[in-house]
Amino acid sequence: MTIKEESYRLSNLKTLEAESISIIREVAAEFENPVMLYSVGKDSSVMAHLAIKAFYPKKVPFPLLHIDTGYKFPEMYAFRDYYTKMHNLDLKVHRNEEALKKGISPLSVGTVKCCAELKTKALLDALKEGGYDAAFGGARRDEEKSRAKERIYSFRDKHGQWNPKDQKPELWNLFNSKIDPGESIRVFPLSNWTELDIWTYIYHEKIEIVPLYFAKKRPVIEKYGQLIPVYTDEHEEETKEVMCRFRTLGCHYCTGAVRSEADTLPKIIEEMMVARHSERITRIIDQDQDSSMEQKKKEGYF
Amino acid sequence: MKGSDSLVERNQNIDLLRFATAGSVDDGKSTLIGRLLYDSKSIFEDQLDLIKTFSKTHRNQDIDYSLVTDGLKSEREQGITIDVAYRFFSTPKRRFIITDTPGHEQYTRNMATGASNASLALILIDARNGVVTQTKRHSFISSLLGIRNFVVAVNKMDLVDYSEEVFENIVSEYNAFSDKLSDESIYYIPISALKGDNVIERSANMPWFQGSPLLDYLENVNISGGRNLTDFRFPVQYVNWGGDDFRGYCGTISSGVIHKGEKVRVLPSGKTSEISKIVTYDGDLDYAFAPMAVTLCLEDDIDISRGDMIAKVDDLPVIAGSLEANVVWMDSAPMEIGKDYLIKHTTSTVKGNFSEVLHEFDPEDISMKPSEFLRLNEIGKVKVELKTPIFADIYSENKITGSFIVIDPHTNQTAAAGMITKYNQVSPDKACKAVKTKVIRYPGDKREEAQANYDRLSMQGTHCIYVDDDLLLETLCKGIPVDSEQYSDTIEDLCKIVTKSGVSVVLCSDHLSS
């Protein structure tokens, strides 16, 4: 490395940041009606933060869309409203009200059907209703095997479906944005980040995240080897107070906490470095079918 | 606390090496990557459990490392890799992104995809088979896409009794081939991905090999080249303006360095200005460099839109109207000569067509052969005619301003990837379609100003001529009195003829008809 190269060196995180900002701007420039999927989780916080950075000092020029299953943790709703207001973000919320009225929940129909109705269908309906031609998602390639093969621009047919065998080649940083009317793309600006990058970035940039990520004594019951938080008096006998935190956030029925003492970001990062379980293990939905994520993605799920 | 702080710092400051793997079917790439991930403890326990269960039930072995990367269900069923997979692992010294690309010939386009963002190519050769067509094809594509660091790993050494002779024969065979590539640095290493020889640990089975094990080499190899820090290029990606005083030009610096206060020129308008501010969310910067994503503000109010290029006044890309480029054809529909395609280059997308295939490369020996057009997975040098000029550099000097993709406007497919080897400045008939010609008039005493304007216009690629009274009296108007009607009519006629051919006129005279 020459002296010149050494003095103009960009760190790993700054390189990833620049790449993501570039992708976000490219989509804003080339698509008519983009939207950013906002799940309220830590990756969403990072993605929203990158969007704010991309268009600073102006406002983010597209809305954020929360697909709300109605079963998220109360802390998530509180954080969502606080965060989007604080950063002057245009928040849209969509729920499959019809399914909720029918009383669909993992308890009544099982996780596979529940996800199909409240997540996948709700998402596809929301994208169709909004007429969005591009939707940002916070998925990373290191999360799960089928995601490791996804492009940054991921094409979806008129029914929102993904065909992993017919992906367009993606070279350099030149993205093909040509689609026919009715088709859309999903864009993953965090593709090349790892879980560790996300956490160190949150730490360096002082990005706010839902407090559920930090360890705290919480009332939980133990089920399928996972800690399920309790918000009512229903299971009083089984409920116990455990120092725990959430590695990912989903619906309260299907997201378990893990025992942890990590109540600060450096402690979380340290815990991560020795973690021997990938973060999605606390999501019950990934384990309910062989290749379950690939199946969901083909059907239209992020 | 202290411990985790330094972990945070370490992840913040280590560098990133992106490498692409290449080789033929069954060379054991997936197994090698699986092992790198497994031994660097990058596979989580729950993923490992799934892999072990699958290995036992479907493969009758304790652990099949290739399952780590073979992510898609159809691949697991067929036992082959069919698409590019990105894998991540890190050691205390480096962070790695592996682009694992398939070995089948029909997926050569994915190899090019993987190589386009990699700075090192890891090429696997099956010790039993030696150098095969796919080895050559993939090496050639990697070289063509500008990778200059190669690792040639001769795998499955356990199946040839760890024979030094077998290894040496493959080395000389590959060397004979690679002499025809560009100037690559090549590291040869004998391994067994399955048994772990020379992957992380030095192999006890091959004491004759003196080099470092693979991971050790990858952690320490000095990656040269790739980034151009000399020529500042800033393709305008997004104009950030909302009706108030702030007007910024967002983009990613393709190459070079820019400082606040530096003089820049904007193409295609050719207008010059100074950088007034380099804006980021983290505060204004004094300077910025590739590949940072920033927002530039200029001193002067200039009309700039997406696809324009900001560069330094004295170091400009070429305004290219036609190109010669090495092209990898990636679409099942073959190239059609003369058909309008979309060419996406930096942030601009223009129409263009292929006028001629100069030659096709035979990857077997990198010889050139004549060809009418290119088909899926074929590579050749072609001539491209552009309907609107682009602001280009040569690929070997600038990967970002030297590369483009070709999109079929009917199917929206990414039909090809191109690397510019030569360009032609915009020709007058092209310019007259893209640029409106004009006659710029100056009074007789503003000769210096007129000449400066002419220089500027020429430099930005506008085709124009300069005319003043001295030149006229020496030539066209020899002996004609300057005050006469004939004199002023001659000037007007000259302007008419010239602008008709798409050339502008910078005119400096006091003797014009009113």
Short mmCIF file of C-alpha atoms in Angstrom, two decimals, chain B residues 162-397:
data_model
loop_
_atom_site.label_atom_id
_atom_site.label_comp_id
_atom_site.label_asym_id
_atom_site.label_seq_id
_atom_site.Cartn_x
_atom_site.Cartn_y
_atom_site.Cartn_z
CA TYR B 162 0.07 -35.78 -1.85
CA SER B 163 2.40 -36.02 -4.84
CA GLU B 164 4.75 -33.09 -5.37
CA GLU B 165 5.17 -34.11 -8.98
CA VAL B 166 1.43 -33.86 -9.68
CA PHE B 167 1.39 -30.41 -8.09
CA GLU B 168 4.42 -29.19 -10.02
CA ASN B 169 3.00 -30.41 -13.31
CA ILE B 170 -0.22 -28.49 -12.72
CA VAL B 171 1.78 -25.39 -11.77
CA SER B 172 3.71 -25.46 -15.02
CA GLU B 173 0.58 -26.19 -17.01
CA TYR B 174 -1.21 -23.20 -15.44
CA ASN B 175 1.86 -21.00 -15.82
CA ALA B 176 2.00 -21.70 -19.54
CA PHE B 177 -1.60 -20.54 -19.80
CA SER B 178 -1.38 -17.54 -17.49
CA ASP B 179 1.51 -16.05 -19.46
CA LYS B 180 -1.14 -14.93 -21.91
CA LEU B 181 -3.16 -13.08 -19.26
CA SER B 182 -2.34 -9.64 -17.90
CA ASP B 183 0.32 -9.19 -15.30
CA GLU B 184 -1.12 -11.19 -12.41
CA SER B 185 0.61 -12.22 -9.24
CA ILE B 186 -0.10 -15.91 -8.68
CA TYR B 187 0.26 -17.92 -5.49
CA TYR B 188 0.19 -21.69 -5.93
CA ILE B 189 -0.79 -23.93 -3.04
CA PRO B 190 -1.50 -27.68 -2.74
CA ILE B 191 -4.47 -28.42 -0.46
CA SER B 192 -7.09 -30.90 0.55
CA ALA B 193 -10.26 -29.05 1.53
CA LEU B 194 -11.86 -32.27 2.71
CA LYS B 195 -8.98 -33.32 4.97
CA GLY B 196 -7.92 -29.79 5.88
CA ASP B 197 -4.37 -29.92 4.49
CA ASN B 198 -2.84 -26.43 4.09
CA VAL B 199 -6.20 -24.71 4.62
CA ILE B 200 -5.73 -23.34 8.12
CA GLU B 201 -2.88 -25.54 9.30
CA ARG B 202 0.29 -26.46 7.48
CA SER B 203 -0.04 -29.97 6.09
CA ALA B 204 2.08 -32.70 7.62
CA ASN B 205 1.36 -34.75 4.51
CA MET B 206 3.19 -32.34 2.19
CA PRO B 207 6.44 -31.40 3.90
CA TRP B 208 7.83 -30.51 0.45
CA PHE B 209 5.59 -27.42 0.31
CA GLN B 210 7.25 -24.43 1.94
CA GLY B 211 4.60 -21.71 1.47
CA SER B 212 2.01 -20.44 3.94
CA PRO B 213 -1.31 -22.21 4.43
CA LEU B 214 -4.24 -20.69 2.56
CA LEU B 215 -5.87 -18.69 5.35
CA ASP B 216 -2.55 -17.27 6.47
CA TYR B 217 -1.88 -16.12 2.91
CA LEU B 218 -5.35 -14.53 2.55
CA GLU B 219 -4.92 -12.69 5.84
CA ASN B 220 -1.60 -11.18 4.82
CA VAL B 221 -1.64 -10.73 1.04
CA ASN B 222 -1.09 -7.14 0.00
CA ILE B 223 -3.80 -6.19 -2.44
CA SER B 224 -2.42 -3.81 -4.99
CA GLY B 225 -4.20 -1.54 -7.40
CA GLY B 226 -7.91 -1.32 -8.00
CA ARG B 227 -8.52 2.12 -6.62
CA ASN B 228 -7.70 5.20 -8.67
CA LEU B 229 -6.84 8.09 -6.34
CA THR B 230 -5.53 10.38 -9.09
CA ASP B 231 -8.40 11.32 -11.38
CA PHE B 232 -11.37 12.88 -9.61
CA ARG B 233 -14.67 11.67 -11.09
CA PHE B 234 -18.06 12.38 -9.58
CA PRO B 235 -21.09 11.15 -11.51
CA VAL B 236 -24.08 13.13 -10.26
CA GLN B 237 -26.52 10.61 -8.86
CA TYR B 238 -29.27 12.68 -7.28
CA VAL B 239 -29.91 16.41 -7.15
CA ASN B 240 -30.89 17.37 -3.63
CA TRP B 241 -32.95 20.50 -3.87
CA GLY B 242 -36.20 21.40 -2.30
CA GLY B 243 -37.08 24.89 -3.44
CA ASP B 244 -35.02 26.73 -0.85
CA ASP B 245 -31.43 27.93 -0.84
CA PHE B 246 -29.84 24.52 -0.50
CA ARG B 247 -28.84 22.80 -3.74
CA GLY B 248 -26.51 19.84 -3.43
CA TYR B 249 -25.35 17.16 -5.83
CA CYS B 250 -25.35 13.72 -4.27
CA GLY B 251 -23.11 10.98 -5.52
CA THR B 252 -20.37 8.51 -4.82
CA ILE B 253 -16.84 9.51 -5.71
CA SER B 254 -15.79 7.05 -8.42
CA SER B 255 -12.11 7.89 -8.18
CA GLY B 256 -9.69 10.50 -6.96
CA VAL B 257 -9.80 13.11 -4.20
CA ILE B 258 -11.61 16.46 -4.02
CA HIS B 259 -10.96 19.42 -1.68
CA LYS B 260 -13.21 22.25 -0.72
CA GLY B 261 -12.43 25.31 -2.90
CA GLU B 262 -11.10 23.31 -5.85
CA LYS B 263 -12.08 24.30 -9.38
CA VAL B 264 -14.30 21.83 -11.15
CA ARG B 265 -15.88 21.46 -14.55
CA VAL B 266 -19.30 19.95 -15.13
CA LEU B 267 -19.92 17.79 -18.19
CA PRO B 268 -21.65 18.02 -20.60
CA SER B 269 -22.29 21.75 -20.07
CA GLY B 270 -18.59 22.47 -19.66
CA LYS B 271 -19.33 25.13 -17.08
CA THR B 272 -16.77 25.66 -14.36
CA SER B 273 -17.20 26.47 -10.70
CA GLU B 274 -15.66 25.85 -7.32
CA ILE B 275 -16.60 23.38 -4.61
CA SER B 276 -18.19 25.53 -1.93
CA LYS B 277 -19.07 22.73 0.47
CA ILE B 278 -18.68 18.99 0.84
CA VAL B 279 -21.77 18.11 2.83
CA THR B 280 -22.30 15.00 4.95
CA TYR B 281 -24.62 14.25 7.86
CA ASP B 282 -21.54 14.10 10.09
CA GLY B 283 -20.55 17.65 9.17
CA ASP B 284 -18.96 19.43 6.22
CA LEU B 285 -15.63 18.02 5.08
CA ASP B 286 -12.45 19.68 3.87
CA TYR B 287 -11.83 16.85 1.44
CA ALA B 288 -13.34 13.58 0.33
CA PHE B 289 -12.08 10.61 -1.66
CA ALA B 290 -13.23 7.44 -3.42
CA PRO B 291 -15.45 5.57 -2.56
CA MET B 292 -17.14 8.05 -0.21
CA ALA B 293 -20.79 8.99 -0.72
CA VAL B 294 -21.09 12.76 -0.30
CA THR B 295 -23.09 15.81 -1.39
CA LEU B 296 -21.20 18.53 -3.27
CA CYS B 297 -22.28 22.18 -3.38
CA LEU B 298 -20.92 24.61 -5.98
CA GLU B 299 -20.20 28.35 -5.78
CA ASP B 300 -22.18 29.06 -8.93
CA ASP B 301 -25.72 28.30 -9.85
CA ILE B 302 -25.32 25.85 -12.71
CA ASP B 303 -27.96 23.65 -14.27
CA ILE B 304 -26.86 20.14 -13.33
CA SER B 305 -28.85 16.94 -13.48
CA ARG B 306 -28.45 13.24 -12.80
CA GLY B 307 -26.01 11.68 -15.22
CA ASP B 308 -23.81 14.78 -15.43
CA MET B 309 -20.18 14.37 -14.41
CA ILE B 310 -18.18 16.65 -12.12
CA ALA B 311 -14.40 16.48 -12.62
CA LYS B 312 -11.45 18.80 -12.13
CA VAL B 313 -10.92 21.53 -14.76
CA ASP B 314 -7.63 20.08 -15.94
CA ASP B 315 -8.39 16.38 -15.68
CA LEU B 316 -11.51 15.36 -17.56
CA PRO B 317 -12.91 12.07 -18.76
CA VAL B 318 -13.53 11.76 -22.49
CA ILE B 319 -16.89 12.68 -23.93
CA ALA B 320 -17.25 9.46 -25.83
CA GLY B 321 -19.61 8.95 -28.75
CA SER B 322 -18.38 5.50 -29.62
CA LEU B 323 -16.40 2.85 -27.81
CA GLU B 324 -14.40 -0.30 -28.15
CA ALA B 325 -14.98 -2.64 -25.26
CA ASN B 326 -14.47 -6.18 -24.04
CA VAL B 327 -17.91 -7.59 -23.51
CA VAL B 328 -19.15 -10.68 -21.65
CA TRP B 329 -22.51 -11.70 -23.13
CA MET B 330 -24.90 -12.77 -20.36
CA ASP B 331 -28.28 -13.14 -21.97
CA SER B 332 -29.73 -16.28 -23.55
CA ALA B 333 -30.85 -14.05 -26.43
CA PRO B 334 -27.74 -13.46 -28.56
CA MET B 335 -26.36 -10.04 -29.44
CA GLU B 336 -28.09 -8.35 -32.34
CA ILE B 337 -25.90 -6.09 -34.42
CA GLY B 338 -27.47 -2.67 -34.93
CA LYS B 339 -30.28 -3.17 -32.39
CA ASP B 340 -30.83 -0.42 -29.86
CA TYR B 341 -29.82 -1.48 -26.36
CA LEU B 342 -29.66 0.57 -23.18
CA ILE B 343 -26.17 1.22 -21.91
CA LYS B 344 -25.93 2.01 -18.21
CA HIS B 345 -22.65 3.74 -17.41
CA THR B 346 -22.13 5.39 -13.99
CA THR B 347 -25.40 7.22 -13.33
CA SER B 348 -26.47 7.71 -16.91
CA THR B 349 -28.40 5.35 -19.14
CA VAL B 350 -28.16 6.00 -22.88
CA LYS B 351 -29.17 4.23 -26.06
CA GLY B 352 -26.49 2.49 -28.04
CA ASN B 353 -25.90 -0.34 -30.45
CA PHE B 354 -23.19 -2.80 -31.40
CA SER B 355 -21.87 -2.03 -34.84
CA GLU B 356 -19.30 -4.80 -35.09
CA VAL B 357 -17.66 -7.66 -33.23
CA LEU B 358 -13.94 -7.09 -33.72
CA HIS B 359 -13.07 -10.56 -32.48
CA GLU B 360 -14.20 -13.22 -30.07
CA PHE B 361 -11.86 -14.63 -27.44
CA ASP B 362 -11.30 -18.34 -27.21
CA PRO B 363 -10.79 -18.83 -23.48
CA GLU B 364 -9.03 -22.11 -24.12
CA ASP B 365 -5.86 -20.31 -25.22
CA ILE B 366 -7.00 -16.65 -25.24
CA SER B 367 -6.62 -16.61 -29.00
CA MET B 368 -8.86 -14.38 -31.07
CA LYS B 369 -11.22 -15.59 -33.69
CA PRO B 370 -13.63 -13.79 -35.99
CA SER B 371 -17.28 -13.68 -34.94
CA GLU B 372 -20.47 -12.16 -36.28
CA PHE B 373 -22.13 -11.69 -32.89
CA LEU B 374 -21.81 -12.93 -29.30
CA ARG B 375 -23.95 -15.56 -27.60
CA LEU B 376 -24.53 -16.43 -23.94
CA ASN B 377 -21.21 -16.78 -22.09
CA GLU B 378 -19.14 -15.65 -25.07
CA ILE B 379 -16.56 -12.94 -24.64
CA GLY B 380 -15.38 -10.60 -27.34
CA LYS B 381 -14.14 -7.17 -28.27
CA VAL B 382 -16.88 -5.07 -29.86
CA LYS B 383 -17.55 -1.62 -31.25
CA VAL B 384 -20.35 0.34 -29.61
CA GLU B 385 -22.06 3.40 -31.11
CA LEU B 386 -23.79 5.65 -28.56
CA LYS B 387 -26.82 7.84 -29.30
CA THR B 388 -25.87 10.20 -26.48
CA PRO B 389 -22.26 10.60 -25.36
CA ILE B 390 -20.99 9.26 -22.02
CA PHE B 391 -18.12 10.56 -19.89
CA ALA B 392 -15.73 7.68 -19.91
CA ASP B 393 -12.28 6.42 -19.01
CA ILE B 394 -10.44 3.25 -19.93
CA TYR B 395 -11.35 0.30 -17.65
CA SER B 396 -7.76 -0.52 -16.75
CA GLU B 397 -7.34 3.04 -15.47
#
